[in-house]
Amino acid sequence: MSNGYFMMEKPKNDLVRGYLPHSPEREALKAELERQSNQVVKIPLIIGGKEIYTEKTIKVTMPHDHQHVLAECCMAGKEELNMAIQAALDAKEQWEQMPWEHRAALFLKVADRITHDYRPILNASTMLGQSKTAYQAEIDIAELADFLRFGVWNAQELFREQPLSGDGVWNRQDYRPLDGFICAISPFNFTSIGGNLPTAPAIVGNVALWKPSRTAVLSNYYYMKLLMECGLPAGVINFVPCSGGDMSHYVVSHPKMAGFHFTGSTGVFQSVWKQVGEHIASYANYPRLVGETGGKDYIFAHASADVEALAAAIVRGSFEFQGQKCSACSRVFVPESIWTELKEKIQTATATLKMGDVQEFDTFMGAVIDESSFETCKGYLERAQASDQCEILIGGHCDSSKGWFVEPTIIHCFSPDYESMTEEIFGPIVSIYVYKDTELEETMKICDTATPYALSGAIFAQDRNAIVEMERALRNSCGNFYINDKCTGAVVGQQPFGGARASGTNDKAGSLLNMVRWVSAHATKESFSPSKEIVYPYMCEA
Ligand code: NAD
C-alpha cells in the first residue's frame, strides 16, 4: 500500500493572514475582487475530466447585492448524473492503485497552491458568492488547505496501524477504498467543507460525485478547477451541481453508492438516511453514512464569569458570518447577578457593528445567504416583536431591497422554551435566557435537553469548582466544548469538529476518525513455514 514514503512531520496549520491596510495580501485580494465582480463566469459540470455545458442553468448572485450576477451554473440531470457515476467507476481501479506517495503529493500540491497563488481566487469568490468578510473568507480557505494536509497525514497514520505478527508469520492490513463510489453533498457556508467532502475519501483512494450547494458553487468550482490543474485524474471527483432531489433520486439509491459524505441540515440528512434504509437490500455494500448537521449552540455563563470576555464571545460568536456557522452561538444562559452589566456591554458592542458590502474592509457582517434564509430570519423577528414571551434588545429589522440583510439581533427570552431559544435559525439572531443564580443545576438540565442538537457549547466561569460541575453536567450536550472561549472557531488538528444527537454522526471532519470511515480493511496472514502436521501433540498417548 505505502512503499514507506511518508510525510515525516505532522503538518502545521496554514497561516491566517491579517489583510492590514496596504499589505500585499490585501492589495492582491482587492484586485481579484474587482476582477471577479466584473465578469459572469459560465460554470460547467466536470465529469470524467471533461467540462459539460447543459441547457438548464441557474444564476449565481451576491447575497449582499442580489441583482449582481457572478456566474451562470449548469445543472446536471438524470443523464449527466448517470454519466458521472460511470466516470467515477471507470476511474476507480487506476486511482486506487496509484502509489500512495503520488496520491499524497497531488493533494499536498493542491494545498500548496491554496497557500500561495490560488488564495486570492478562492478568498474573493467566497467573499462575493457567500458574503464573507475578508477575514472570514481567509479562515475558511486556510481550513481548506488544512483539510488537505491533515488529510494526507491522517491517512498515513491509518496505514501505519498494523496487526501483530508472530514467529514465521506476517500479518498485515490493507486499507482498501470502499467498493463503489462516494456521494458527497455539501452546504453553502464553508468552501472548505465543500472541498473536503469529496476530497477526504479521495485521499484514501475513493472516487466521488460532488454536489456543491447552489449558493457556494462559484468558490467550489474554482477549487474543482484547481484539483484538475494539479493533475487529479479524470473521473476521480466529478463535479455535478444539481437539485438535491435529483441527487437523492439518481445517485443515493445506486447499488454502488458505498459512502455518503454530507454536511447540511438535519432534515436532509435524515431523509437520505431513510432513503438508504428503504434501499438497503439493493446495495452492493452497506453504505457508510457520515453527516454533520444542524445545531443550537450555546454559551452558558456562571456568576463568576469574566463579563467582558463573555460579552465579546457572545457578540463575535453570534454575529460573525451572520450567524451562519454551524457552531455559531444562538442561545445564551446568564445568571441574574451579572445580567445588567452584560446587557449593557453586548448592546453597546452590537450597535457598533457595520453590516454591508463585504468588499469594504470595515464591514463586520455581510448579508444572509439567500431569500429563503432571509424569510426564515424575518419570520422569527416578526414573531418576537409580537410576542409577550420575549423582548428584542437590539436589532430586529431586516431589509432585502439590495441584499439579504438581517440586523444583528439580541432577543431576551422570558422562557427557556421560547421558539428562538430552541430552534435552529441559522442567522444573526441570538436569544438569551436569564436564570436565578440559585437555579444553576436546573438551568443546565434545560440547556442539555431543550433541543435535539448537540454540536458546540461554551461555558464562562472563573470558579474552578463551577467549571468542573458544568463540564460534568453538560458532557453530552455538545461534541465541541469550550471553557472561557466562544463556541465557534474550531481549527483542524486542534479542535476536531462534530456533534452528536441530531447534529450528526460525530465523525470529526479533518481527523483520523473521519478517515477511518472511507476505508474497508482487508486483513492478510502469511505463513513462512506452514505447518504440515494434522495431529496435535497433546493427542499422543503418554
Ligand atoms: P441544506 O441541508 O439546505 O443543504 C445542504 C446540501 O444538501 C445542499 O447541497 C443542498 O442542495 C442539498 N440538498 C437539499 N435537499 C436535498 C435532498 N433532498 N437530497 C439531497 N441533497 C439535498 O443546508 P445548508 O443550508 O446548505 O447549510 C446549513 C445547514 O448545515 C445548517 O443546518 C447547519 O447547521 C448545517 N451545517 C452543519 C455543520 C456541522 O459541522 N455540523 C457544518 C456546516 C453546516
Coordinates of C-alpha atoms and ligand atoms in Angstrom, one line a residue:
M1 CA 0.0 0.0 0.0
S2 CA 2.6 2.5 1.1
N3 CA 6.1 1.7 -0.1
G4 CA 7.1 3.5 3.1
Y5 CA 7.1 7.0 1.5
F6 CA 5.5 9.1 4.3
M7 CA 5.4 12.8 5.3
M8 CA 8.0 13.0 8.0
E9 CA 6.4 15.8 10.1
K10 CA 2.9 16.5 11.3
P11 CA 1.6 19.5 9.3
K12 CA 1.2 22.9 10.7
N13 CA -2.0 24.9 10.3
D14 CA -2.0 27.2 7.3
L15 CA -1.0 30.7 8.2
V16 CA -4.0 33.1 8.5
R17 CA -3.0 36.4 7.0
G18 CA -4.0 39.8 8.5
Y19 CA -5.1 41.8 5.5
L20 CA -4.0 45.1 7.1
P21 CA -4.1 48.3 5.0
H22 CA -1.6 48.3 2.2
S23 CA -0.4 44.7 2.9
P24 CA 0.4 42.7 -0.2
E25 CA -2.3 40.2 0.5
R26 CA -4.9 42.9 0.8
E27 CA -3.8 44.5 -2.5
A28 CA -3.9 41.1 -4.3
L29 CA -7.3 40.4 -2.8
K30 CA -8.8 43.8 -3.8
A31 CA -7.6 43.3 -7.4
E32 CA -9.1 39.8 -7.6
L33 CA -12.4 41.1 -6.1
E34 CA -12.5 43.7 -8.8
R35 CA -11.8 41.1 -11.5
Q36 CA -14.5 38.7 -10.3
S37 CA -17.1 41.4 -9.7
N38 CA -16.8 42.4 -13.4
Q39 CA -17.4 39.1 -15.1
V40 CA -20.0 36.5 -15.3
V41 CA -18.5 33.0 -15.2
K42 CA -20.1 30.1 -17.0
I43 CA -19.7 27.1 -14.7
P44 CA -19.8 23.7 -16.4
L45 CA -20.2 20.3 -14.9
I46 CA -16.9 18.4 -14.7
I47 CA -17.5 14.7 -15.4
G48 CA -14.7 12.3 -16.3
G49 CA -12.4 15.3 -16.5
K50 CA -14.5 17.0 -19.2
E51 CA -16.4 20.2 -19.0
I52 CA -20.0 19.7 -19.8
Y53 CA -22.4 22.5 -20.6
T54 CA -26.1 21.8 -20.1
E55 CA -29.2 23.8 -21.1
K56 CA -30.5 24.0 -17.6
T57 CA -28.7 26.7 -15.7
I58 CA -29.1 28.8 -12.6
K59 CA -27.8 32.3 -11.8
V60 CA -25.3 32.8 -9.0
T61 CA -25.7 36.2 -7.3
M62 CA -24.1 38.1 -4.5
P63 CA -26.1 37.8 -1.3
H64 CA -25.3 41.4 -0.4
D65 CA -26.3 42.7 -3.8
H66 CA -28.8 40.2 -5.2
Q67 CA -29.1 41.7 -8.6
H68 CA -25.4 41.4 -9.3
V69 CA -24.9 38.1 -11.2
L70 CA -21.5 36.5 -10.7
A71 CA -22.0 33.3 -12.6
E72 CA -24.3 31.1 -14.6
C73 CA -24.1 27.5 -13.4
C74 CA -25.0 24.4 -15.5
M75 CA -27.2 21.9 -13.7
A76 CA -26.9 18.1 -14.1
G77 CA -30.0 16.0 -14.6
K78 CA -30.6 12.2 -14.8
E79 CA -28.4 11.7 -17.9
E80 CA -25.4 13.6 -16.5
L81 CA -25.6 12.0 -13.1
N82 CA -25.5 8.6 -14.7
M83 CA -22.5 9.6 -16.8
A84 CA -20.8 10.8 -13.6
I85 CA -21.4 7.5 -11.8
Q86 CA -19.9 5.7 -14.7
A87 CA -17.0 8.1 -15.0
A88 CA -16.2 7.5 -11.3
L89 CA -16.4 3.8 -11.5
D90 CA -14.2 3.8 -14.7
A91 CA -11.6 5.8 -12.8
K92 CA -11.6 3.7 -9.7
E93 CA -9.2 0.9 -10.4
Q94 CA -6.3 3.1 -11.6
W95 CA -6.8 5.6 -8.9
E96 CA -6.8 3.1 -6.0
Q97 CA -3.7 1.5 -7.5
M98 CA -1.8 4.8 -7.8
P99 CA 1.2 4.6 -5.4
W100 CA 0.3 6.3 -2.1
E101 CA 3.1 8.9 -2.3
H102 CA 1.8 10.1 -5.7
R103 CA -1.8 10.5 -4.4
A104 CA -0.4 12.2 -1.3
A105 CA 1.8 14.5 -3.4
L106 CA -1.1 15.6 -5.6
F107 CA -3.2 16.8 -2.6
L108 CA -0.2 18.4 -0.9
K109 CA 0.4 20.3 -4.1
V110 CA -3.2 21.5 -4.1
A111 CA -2.7 22.7 -0.5
D112 CA 0.5 24.5 -1.5
R113 CA -1.3 26.4 -4.3
I114 CA -4.1 27.3 -1.9
T115 CA -1.5 28.8 0.4
H116 CA 0.0 30.7 -2.5
D117 CA -1.4 31.7 -5.9
Y118 CA -4.9 30.4 -5.6
R119 CA -5.5 32.1 -2.2
P120 CA -6.9 35.4 -3.7
I121 CA -9.1 33.5 -6.2
L122 CA -10.7 31.3 -3.5
N123 CA -11.0 34.1 -1.0
A124 CA -12.6 36.5 -3.4
S125 CA -15.1 34.0 -4.7
T126 CA -16.0 33.0 -1.2
M127 CA -16.5 36.7 -0.2
L128 CA -18.6 37.6 -3.2
G129 CA -20.6 34.4 -3.5
Q130 CA -21.2 33.6 0.1
S131 CA -21.0 37.2 1.6
K132 CA -18.0 36.6 3.9
T133 CA -15.7 39.4 5.0
A134 CA -12.0 39.1 4.1
Y135 CA -11.1 37.6 7.5
Q136 CA -14.0 35.1 7.4
A137 CA -13.0 34.0 3.9
E138 CA -9.4 33.8 4.9
I139 CA -10.1 31.4 7.8
D140 CA -12.3 29.3 5.5
I141 CA -9.7 28.9 2.8
A142 CA -6.9 28.3 5.3
E143 CA -9.1 25.5 6.6
L144 CA -9.3 24.0 3.1
A145 CA -5.5 23.8 3.0
D146 CA -5.6 22.3 6.5
F147 CA -8.1 19.6 5.5
L148 CA -5.7 18.5 2.6
R149 CA -2.5 18.5 4.6
F150 CA -4.0 16.9 7.7
G151 CA -6.0 14.5 5.5
V152 CA -2.8 13.2 4.0
W153 CA -1.2 12.9 7.5
N154 CA -4.3 11.1 8.9
A155 CA -4.3 8.6 6.0
Q156 CA -0.7 7.7 6.6
E157 CA -1.3 7.4 10.3
L158 CA -4.1 4.9 9.5
F159 CA -1.9 2.9 7.1
R160 CA 0.8 2.7 9.8
E161 CA -1.6 0.9 12.1
Q162 CA -0.8 -2.8 11.5
P163 CA -1.6 -6.0 13.4
L164 CA 0.9 -8.0 15.5
S165 CA 3.0 -10.8 13.8
G166 CA 4.4 -13.9 15.5
D167 CA 7.4 -16.1 14.6
G168 CA 7.2 -17.3 11.0
V169 CA 4.1 -15.3 10.3
W170 CA 3.5 -11.8 8.8
N171 CA 0.0 -10.3 9.5
R172 CA -0.8 -7.2 7.6
Q173 CA -3.8 -5.0 6.9
D174 CA -4.6 -3.3 3.6
Y175 CA -6.8 -0.2 3.9
R176 CA -8.8 -0.5 0.7
P177 CA -11.1 2.3 -0.5
L178 CA -14.8 1.5 -0.4
D179 CA -16.1 -0.9 -3.0
G180 CA -18.2 1.6 -5.0
F181 CA -18.3 5.5 -5.2
I182 CA -18.8 8.2 -2.6
C183 CA -21.7 10.6 -2.8
A184 CA -20.6 14.0 -1.4
I185 CA -23.2 16.7 -0.8
S186 CA -22.0 20.0 0.7
P187 CA -23.6 23.1 2.3
F188 CA -23.2 26.7 1.4
N189 CA -21.5 28.0 4.5
F190 CA -17.9 26.8 4.2
T191 CA -15.9 26.5 1.0
S192 CA -13.5 24.3 3.0
I193 CA -16.3 21.8 3.9
G194 CA -17.4 21.8 0.2
G195 CA -13.9 20.9 -0.8
N196 CA -13.3 18.4 2.0
L197 CA -16.4 16.2 1.5
P198 CA -15.3 14.6 -1.8
T199 CA -11.5 15.1 -1.2
A200 CA -11.1 13.3 2.2
P201 CA -12.4 10.0 0.8
A202 CA -10.4 10.5 -2.4
I203 CA -7.1 10.8 -0.4
V204 CA -7.5 7.2 0.7
G205 CA -8.3 6.1 -2.9
N206 CA -12.0 6.6 -3.3
V207 CA -13.8 8.1 -6.3
A208 CA -16.7 10.5 -5.8
L209 CA -19.6 12.5 -7.2
W210 CA -19.7 16.0 -5.6
K211 CA -22.9 18.1 -5.5
P212 CA -22.0 21.5 -4.2
S213 CA -24.6 23.9 -2.8
R214 CA -26.0 26.2 -5.4
T215 CA -25.2 29.2 -3.2
A216 CA -21.5 28.2 -2.8
V217 CA -21.0 27.0 -6.3
L218 CA -18.6 29.7 -7.6
S219 CA -15.9 29.1 -4.9
N220 CA -16.4 25.4 -5.1
Y221 CA -15.9 25.5 -8.9
Y222 CA -12.6 27.3 -8.5
Y223 CA -11.5 24.5 -6.1
M224 CA -12.5 21.8 -8.6
K225 CA -10.6 23.6 -11.3
L226 CA -7.5 23.7 -9.0
L227 CA -7.8 20.0 -8.4
M228 CA -7.8 19.4 -12.2
E229 CA -4.9 21.8 -12.7
C230 CA -2.9 19.9 -10.1
G231 CA -3.4 16.7 -12.1
L232 CA -6.3 14.9 -10.4
P233 CA -7.0 12.1 -12.8
A234 CA -10.3 12.3 -14.8
G235 CA -13.3 10.9 -13.1
V236 CA -11.8 10.7 -9.5
I237 CA -14.0 13.6 -8.4
N238 CA -17.0 14.5 -10.6
F239 CA -18.4 18.0 -10.1
V240 CA -22.2 17.9 -10.6
P241 CA -24.2 20.9 -9.4
C242 CA -27.9 19.7 -9.5
S243 CA -31.0 19.7 -7.4
G244 CA -31.0 17.9 -4.1
G245 CA -33.9 15.8 -5.3
D246 CA -32.1 14.6 -8.4
M247 CA -29.0 13.7 -6.4
S248 CA -31.2 11.7 -4.0
H249 CA -33.2 10.1 -6.7
Y250 CA -30.4 9.0 -9.1
V251 CA -27.3 8.8 -7.0
V252 CA -28.1 8.0 -3.4
S253 CA -30.1 4.8 -4.3
H254 CA -27.5 3.5 -6.8
P255 CA -26.3 0.0 -5.9
K256 CA -22.7 1.1 -6.0
M257 CA -23.2 4.0 -3.6
A258 CA -20.7 3.0 -0.9
G259 CA -20.4 6.1 1.2
F260 CA -22.4 9.2 1.8
H261 CA -20.4 12.3 3.0
F262 CA -22.7 15.1 3.9
T263 CA -22.8 18.4 5.8
G264 CA -26.0 20.4 5.9
S265 CA -29.3 20.4 7.7
T266 CA -30.6 17.6 9.9
G267 CA -33.8 17.2 7.9
V268 CA -31.9 16.5 4.6
F269 CA -29.6 14.0 6.3
Q270 CA -32.5 12.2 7.9
S271 CA -34.3 12.0 4.6
V272 CA -31.3 10.5 2.9
W273 CA -30.7 8.0 5.8
K274 CA -34.4 6.9 5.5
Q275 CA -33.9 6.5 1.7
V276 CA -30.8 4.4 2.2
G277 CA -32.7 2.2 4.7
E278 CA -35.5 1.7 2.1
H279 CA -33.0 0.5 -0.5
I280 CA -30.7 -1.4 1.9
A281 CA -31.1 -4.8 0.2
S282 CA -30.1 -3.4 -3.2
Y283 CA -26.7 -2.0 -2.3
A284 CA -23.5 -4.0 -3.1
N285 CA -22.2 -2.9 0.4
Y286 CA -23.8 -1.3 3.5
P287 CA -23.1 2.4 2.6
R288 CA -21.1 4.4 5.2
L289 CA -23.3 7.4 6.3
V290 CA -21.4 10.4 7.6
G291 CA -23.3 13.5 8.3
E292 CA -22.5 16.7 10.2
T293 CA -25.8 18.5 10.6
G294 CA -27.7 21.2 12.5
G295 CA -27.1 22.8 15.8
K296 CA -28.4 25.1 18.5
D297 CA -25.1 26.1 20.0
Y298 CA -24.9 27.8 23.4
I299 CA -22.9 29.9 25.8
F300 CA -23.6 29.2 29.4
A301 CA -22.4 31.7 31.9
H302 CA -21.7 31.2 35.6
A303 CA -21.9 34.0 38.2
S304 CA -18.1 34.0 38.4
A305 CA -17.7 34.7 34.6
D306 CA -15.4 37.4 33.3
V307 CA -18.2 39.6 31.9
E308 CA -16.1 41.5 29.3
A309 CA -14.8 38.2 27.8
L310 CA -18.3 36.8 27.9
A311 CA -19.7 39.8 26.1
A312 CA -17.0 39.6 23.3
A313 CA -17.7 35.8 22.9
I314 CA -21.4 36.4 22.6
V315 CA -21.1 39.2 20.0
R316 CA -18.4 37.6 17.9
G317 CA -19.7 34.1 18.3
S318 CA -23.3 35.0 17.3
F319 CA -22.8 37.5 14.5
E320 CA -19.6 36.7 12.6
F321 CA -20.6 35.5 9.2
Q322 CA -24.2 36.5 10.0
G323 CA -24.6 33.6 12.5
Q324 CA -24.3 31.1 9.6
K325 CA -21.5 29.0 11.1
C326 CA -22.7 25.6 12.2
S327 CA -21.1 26.4 15.5
A328 CA -22.5 30.0 15.8
C329 CA -23.8 30.9 19.2
S330 CA -27.6 31.2 19.1
R331 CA -28.6 30.8 22.8
V332 CA -27.1 32.1 26.0
F333 CA -27.9 31.3 29.6
V334 CA -26.9 34.1 32.0
P335 CA -27.3 34.4 35.8
E336 CA -29.2 37.3 37.2
S337 CA -26.3 38.6 39.2
I338 CA -24.3 39.6 36.1
W339 CA -27.1 40.3 33.6
T340 CA -27.3 44.1 34.0
E341 CA -23.6 44.5 33.3
L342 CA -23.6 42.0 30.5
K343 CA -26.6 43.5 28.8
E344 CA -25.1 47.0 28.6
K345 CA -21.9 45.6 27.1
I346 CA -23.5 43.5 24.4
Q347 CA -25.9 46.2 23.4
T348 CA -23.2 48.7 23.1
A349 CA -20.9 46.4 21.1
T350 CA -23.6 45.2 18.8
A351 CA -24.6 48.8 18.0
T352 CA -21.2 49.5 16.6
L353 CA -21.1 46.5 14.1
K354 CA -21.1 47.6 10.5
M355 CA -23.3 45.5 8.2
G356 CA -22.9 45.9 4.4
D357 CA -20.8 45.2 1.4
V358 CA -18.0 42.7 2.3
Q359 CA -15.7 44.4 -0.2
E360 CA -15.5 47.3 2.2
F361 CA -12.9 46.2 4.7
D362 CA -14.5 47.9 7.8
T363 CA -17.6 45.7 7.3
F364 CA -18.2 43.2 10.2
M365 CA -21.1 41.4 8.6
G366 CA -22.5 40.8 5.2
A367 CA -25.9 39.5 4.2
V368 CA -27.5 36.2 4.8
I369 CA -27.1 33.7 2.1
D370 CA -30.4 33.8 0.1
E371 CA -34.1 34.8 0.1
S372 CA -35.2 31.7 1.9
S373 CA -32.8 32.3 4.8
F374 CA -33.9 36.0 4.8
E375 CA -37.5 35.0 5.1
T376 CA -36.8 32.5 7.9
C377 CA -35.0 35.2 9.9
K378 CA -37.7 37.7 9.2
G379 CA -40.4 35.3 10.5
Y380 CA -38.5 34.8 13.8
L381 CA -38.1 38.6 14.1
E382 CA -41.7 39.4 13.4
R383 CA -43.0 36.8 15.8
A384 CA -40.6 38.0 18.5
Q385 CA -41.8 41.6 18.0
A386 CA -45.4 40.4 18.6
S387 CA -44.7 38.1 21.5
D388 CA -45.0 38.8 25.2
Q389 CA -42.6 35.9 25.9
C390 CA -39.6 37.9 24.9
E391 CA -38.2 41.4 24.2
I392 CA -35.9 42.5 21.4
L393 CA -33.0 44.3 23.0
I394 CA -31.3 45.4 19.8
G395 CA -31.7 44.9 16.1
G396 CA -34.9 43.2 14.9
H397 CA -35.1 44.7 11.4
C398 CA -34.2 43.4 8.0
D399 CA -34.1 44.8 4.5
S400 CA -34.0 43.0 1.2
S401 CA -34.0 45.9 -1.2
K402 CA -30.4 45.5 -2.2
G403 CA -29.1 42.4 -0.4
W404 CA -30.5 39.9 2.1
F405 CA -29.6 42.0 5.2
V406 CA -30.7 41.0 8.7
E407 CA -29.7 43.2 11.6
P408 CA -27.7 41.5 14.3
T409 CA -30.4 40.9 16.9
I410 CA -30.4 40.0 20.6
I411 CA -33.7 38.7 22.0
H412 CA -34.2 38.5 25.7
C413 CA -36.5 35.4 26.2
F414 CA -38.5 35.2 29.4
S415 CA -39.0 31.5 29.0
P416 CA -36.2 29.0 28.1
D417 CA -38.6 27.2 25.7
Y418 CA -39.5 30.2 23.5
E419 CA -39.0 29.2 19.9
S420 CA -35.9 31.2 19.3
M421 CA -34.2 29.6 22.3
T422 CA -34.7 26.0 20.9
E423 CA -34.9 26.1 17.1
E424 CA -32.0 26.4 14.7
I425 CA -32.4 29.8 12.8
F426 CA -29.0 30.0 11.1
G427 CA -28.9 33.8 11.0
P428 CA -27.6 36.7 13.1
I429 CA -30.1 36.3 15.9
V430 CA -29.1 35.3 19.5
S431 CA -31.5 34.5 22.3
I432 CA -30.7 35.0 26.0
Y433 CA -32.4 33.5 29.0
V434 CA -31.6 34.9 32.4
Y435 CA -31.7 32.4 35.3
K436 CA -31.8 32.8 39.0
D437 CA -28.3 32.2 40.4
T438 CA -29.7 29.6 42.8
E439 CA -31.0 27.6 39.8
L440 CA -27.8 26.7 38.1
E441 CA -28.3 22.9 38.1
E442 CA -31.9 23.1 36.8
T443 CA -30.9 25.5 34.1
M444 CA -28.0 23.3 32.9
K445 CA -30.5 20.5 32.6
I446 CA -32.7 22.7 30.4
C447 CA -29.6 23.6 28.3
D448 CA -28.9 19.9 27.8
T449 CA -32.4 18.8 27.0
A450 CA -34.3 21.7 25.4
T451 CA -33.1 21.0 21.8
P452 CA -32.4 17.8 19.9
Y453 CA -29.0 19.0 18.9
A454 CA -25.5 18.6 20.5
L455 CA -23.0 20.4 18.3
S456 CA -21.0 23.0 20.2
G457 CA -21.2 24.8 23.5
A458 CA -19.2 27.0 25.8
I459 CA -19.1 27.9 29.5
F460 CA -17.8 31.0 31.1
A461 CA -16.7 30.8 34.7
Q462 CA -13.7 31.6 36.9
D463 CA -14.6 29.4 39.8
R464 CA -12.8 26.1 39.2
N465 CA -15.4 24.1 41.2
A466 CA -18.1 25.5 39.0
I467 CA -16.1 24.7 35.8
V468 CA -15.8 21.1 37.0
E469 CA -19.5 20.9 37.8
M470 CA -20.6 22.5 34.5
E471 CA -18.3 20.3 32.4
R472 CA -19.8 17.2 34.0
A473 CA -23.4 18.4 33.7
L474 CA -23.1 19.4 30.0
R475 CA -20.9 16.5 28.8
N476 CA -23.5 15.1 26.4
S477 CA -24.8 18.5 25.3
C478 CA -22.2 19.0 22.5
G479 CA -19.4 17.5 20.5
N480 CA -17.2 20.6 20.9
F481 CA -16.9 22.2 24.3
Y482 CA -15.2 25.4 25.2
I483 CA -14.2 26.8 28.5
N484 CA -13.9 30.6 28.7
D485 CA -13.9 30.9 24.9
K486 CA -16.6 31.4 22.2
C487 CA -18.3 28.2 20.9
T488 CA -17.1 28.8 17.3
G489 CA -13.7 28.7 15.6
A490 CA -12.6 25.1 15.6
V491 CA -9.3 24.6 13.9
V492 CA -8.4 21.4 12.0
G493 CA -5.9 19.3 14.0
Q494 CA -6.6 21.3 17.2
Q495 CA -10.3 21.0 18.0
P496 CA -11.7 18.1 15.8
F497 CA -15.2 19.3 14.9
G498 CA -18.5 17.5 15.0
G499 CA -21.5 16.8 17.1
A500 CA -23.9 14.1 18.2
R501 CA -27.6 13.6 18.7
A502 CA -29.4 15.5 15.8
S503 CA -26.2 17.3 15.0
G504 CA -24.6 14.4 13.2
T505 CA -22.6 11.2 13.3
N506 CA -19.8 13.0 15.1
D507 CA -17.0 11.6 12.8
K508 CA -14.9 14.8 13.4
A509 CA -14.1 16.3 10.0
G510 CA -10.4 16.5 9.2
S511 CA -9.4 13.9 11.8
L512 CA -8.4 10.3 11.7
L513 CA -11.9 9.3 13.0
N514 CA -13.3 10.6 9.7
M515 CA -10.7 9.0 7.5
V516 CA -11.5 5.6 9.0
R517 CA -15.0 5.8 7.6
W518 CA -13.7 5.8 4.0
V519 CA -11.6 2.6 4.1
S520 CA -12.6 -1.1 4.2
A521 CA -9.8 -3.1 5.9
H522 CA -8.5 -6.3 4.4
A523 CA -6.5 -8.5 6.8
T524 CA -3.9 -10.9 5.4
K525 CA -1.9 -13.6 7.3
E526 CA 1.1 -15.1 5.5
S527 CA 2.9 -18.2 7.0
F528 CA 6.5 -18.5 6.1
S529 CA 6.8 -22.2 7.2
P530 CA 3.2 -23.5 7.1
S531 CA 2.5 -26.5 9.4
K532 CA 2.4 -29.9 7.7
E533 CA 1.0 -31.6 10.8
I534 CA -2.5 -32.8 11.2
V535 CA -2.5 -34.5 14.5
Y536 CA -1.8 -32.2 17.6
P537 CA 1.0 -33.2 20.0
Y538 CA -1.4 -33.4 23.0
M539 CA -3.2 -36.2 21.3
C540 CA -0.2 -38.6 21.8
E541 CA -0.7 -41.3 24.5
A542 CA 1.6 -40.8 27.5
Ligands
NAD1 P1 -29.1 22.2 3.4 O1 -29.4 20.9 4.2 O2 -30.2 23.0 3.0 O3 -28.2 21.8 2.1 C1 -27.0 21.1 2.2 C2 -26.9 20.4 0.8 O4 -27.9 19.4 0.7 C3 -27.0 21.3 -0.4 O5 -26.1 21.0 -1.3 C4 -28.4 21.0 -0.8 O6 -28.6 21.3 -2.2 C5 -28.5 19.6 -0.6 N1 -29.9 19.0 -0.5 C6 -31.0 19.7 -0.2 N2 -32.1 18.9 -0.3 C7 -31.6 17.7 -0.6 C8 -32.2 16.4 -0.8 N3 -33.5 16.2 -0.6 N4 -31.4 15.3 -1.1 C9 -30.1 15.5 -1.2 N5 -29.5 16.7 -1.0 C10 -30.2 17.8 -0.7 O7 -28.0 23.0 4.3 P2 -27.4 24.4 4.0 O8 -28.4 25.5 4.1 O9 -26.5 24.4 2.8 O10 -26.4 24.6 5.3 C11 -26.8 25.0 6.6 C12 -27.1 23.8 7.4 O11 -25.9 23.0 7.5 C13 -27.4 24.1 8.9 O12 -28.4 23.3 9.4 C14 -26.1 23.9 9.6 O13 -26.2 23.7 11.0 C15 -25.5 22.8 8.9 N6 -24.0 22.7 9.0 C16 -23.5 21.8 9.9 C17 -22.2 21.7 10.0 C18 -21.6 20.7 11.0 O14 -20.4 20.5 11.0 N7 -22.4 20.1 11.9 C19 -21.3 22.4 9.2 C20 -21.9 23.3 8.3 C21 -23.2 23.4 8.2

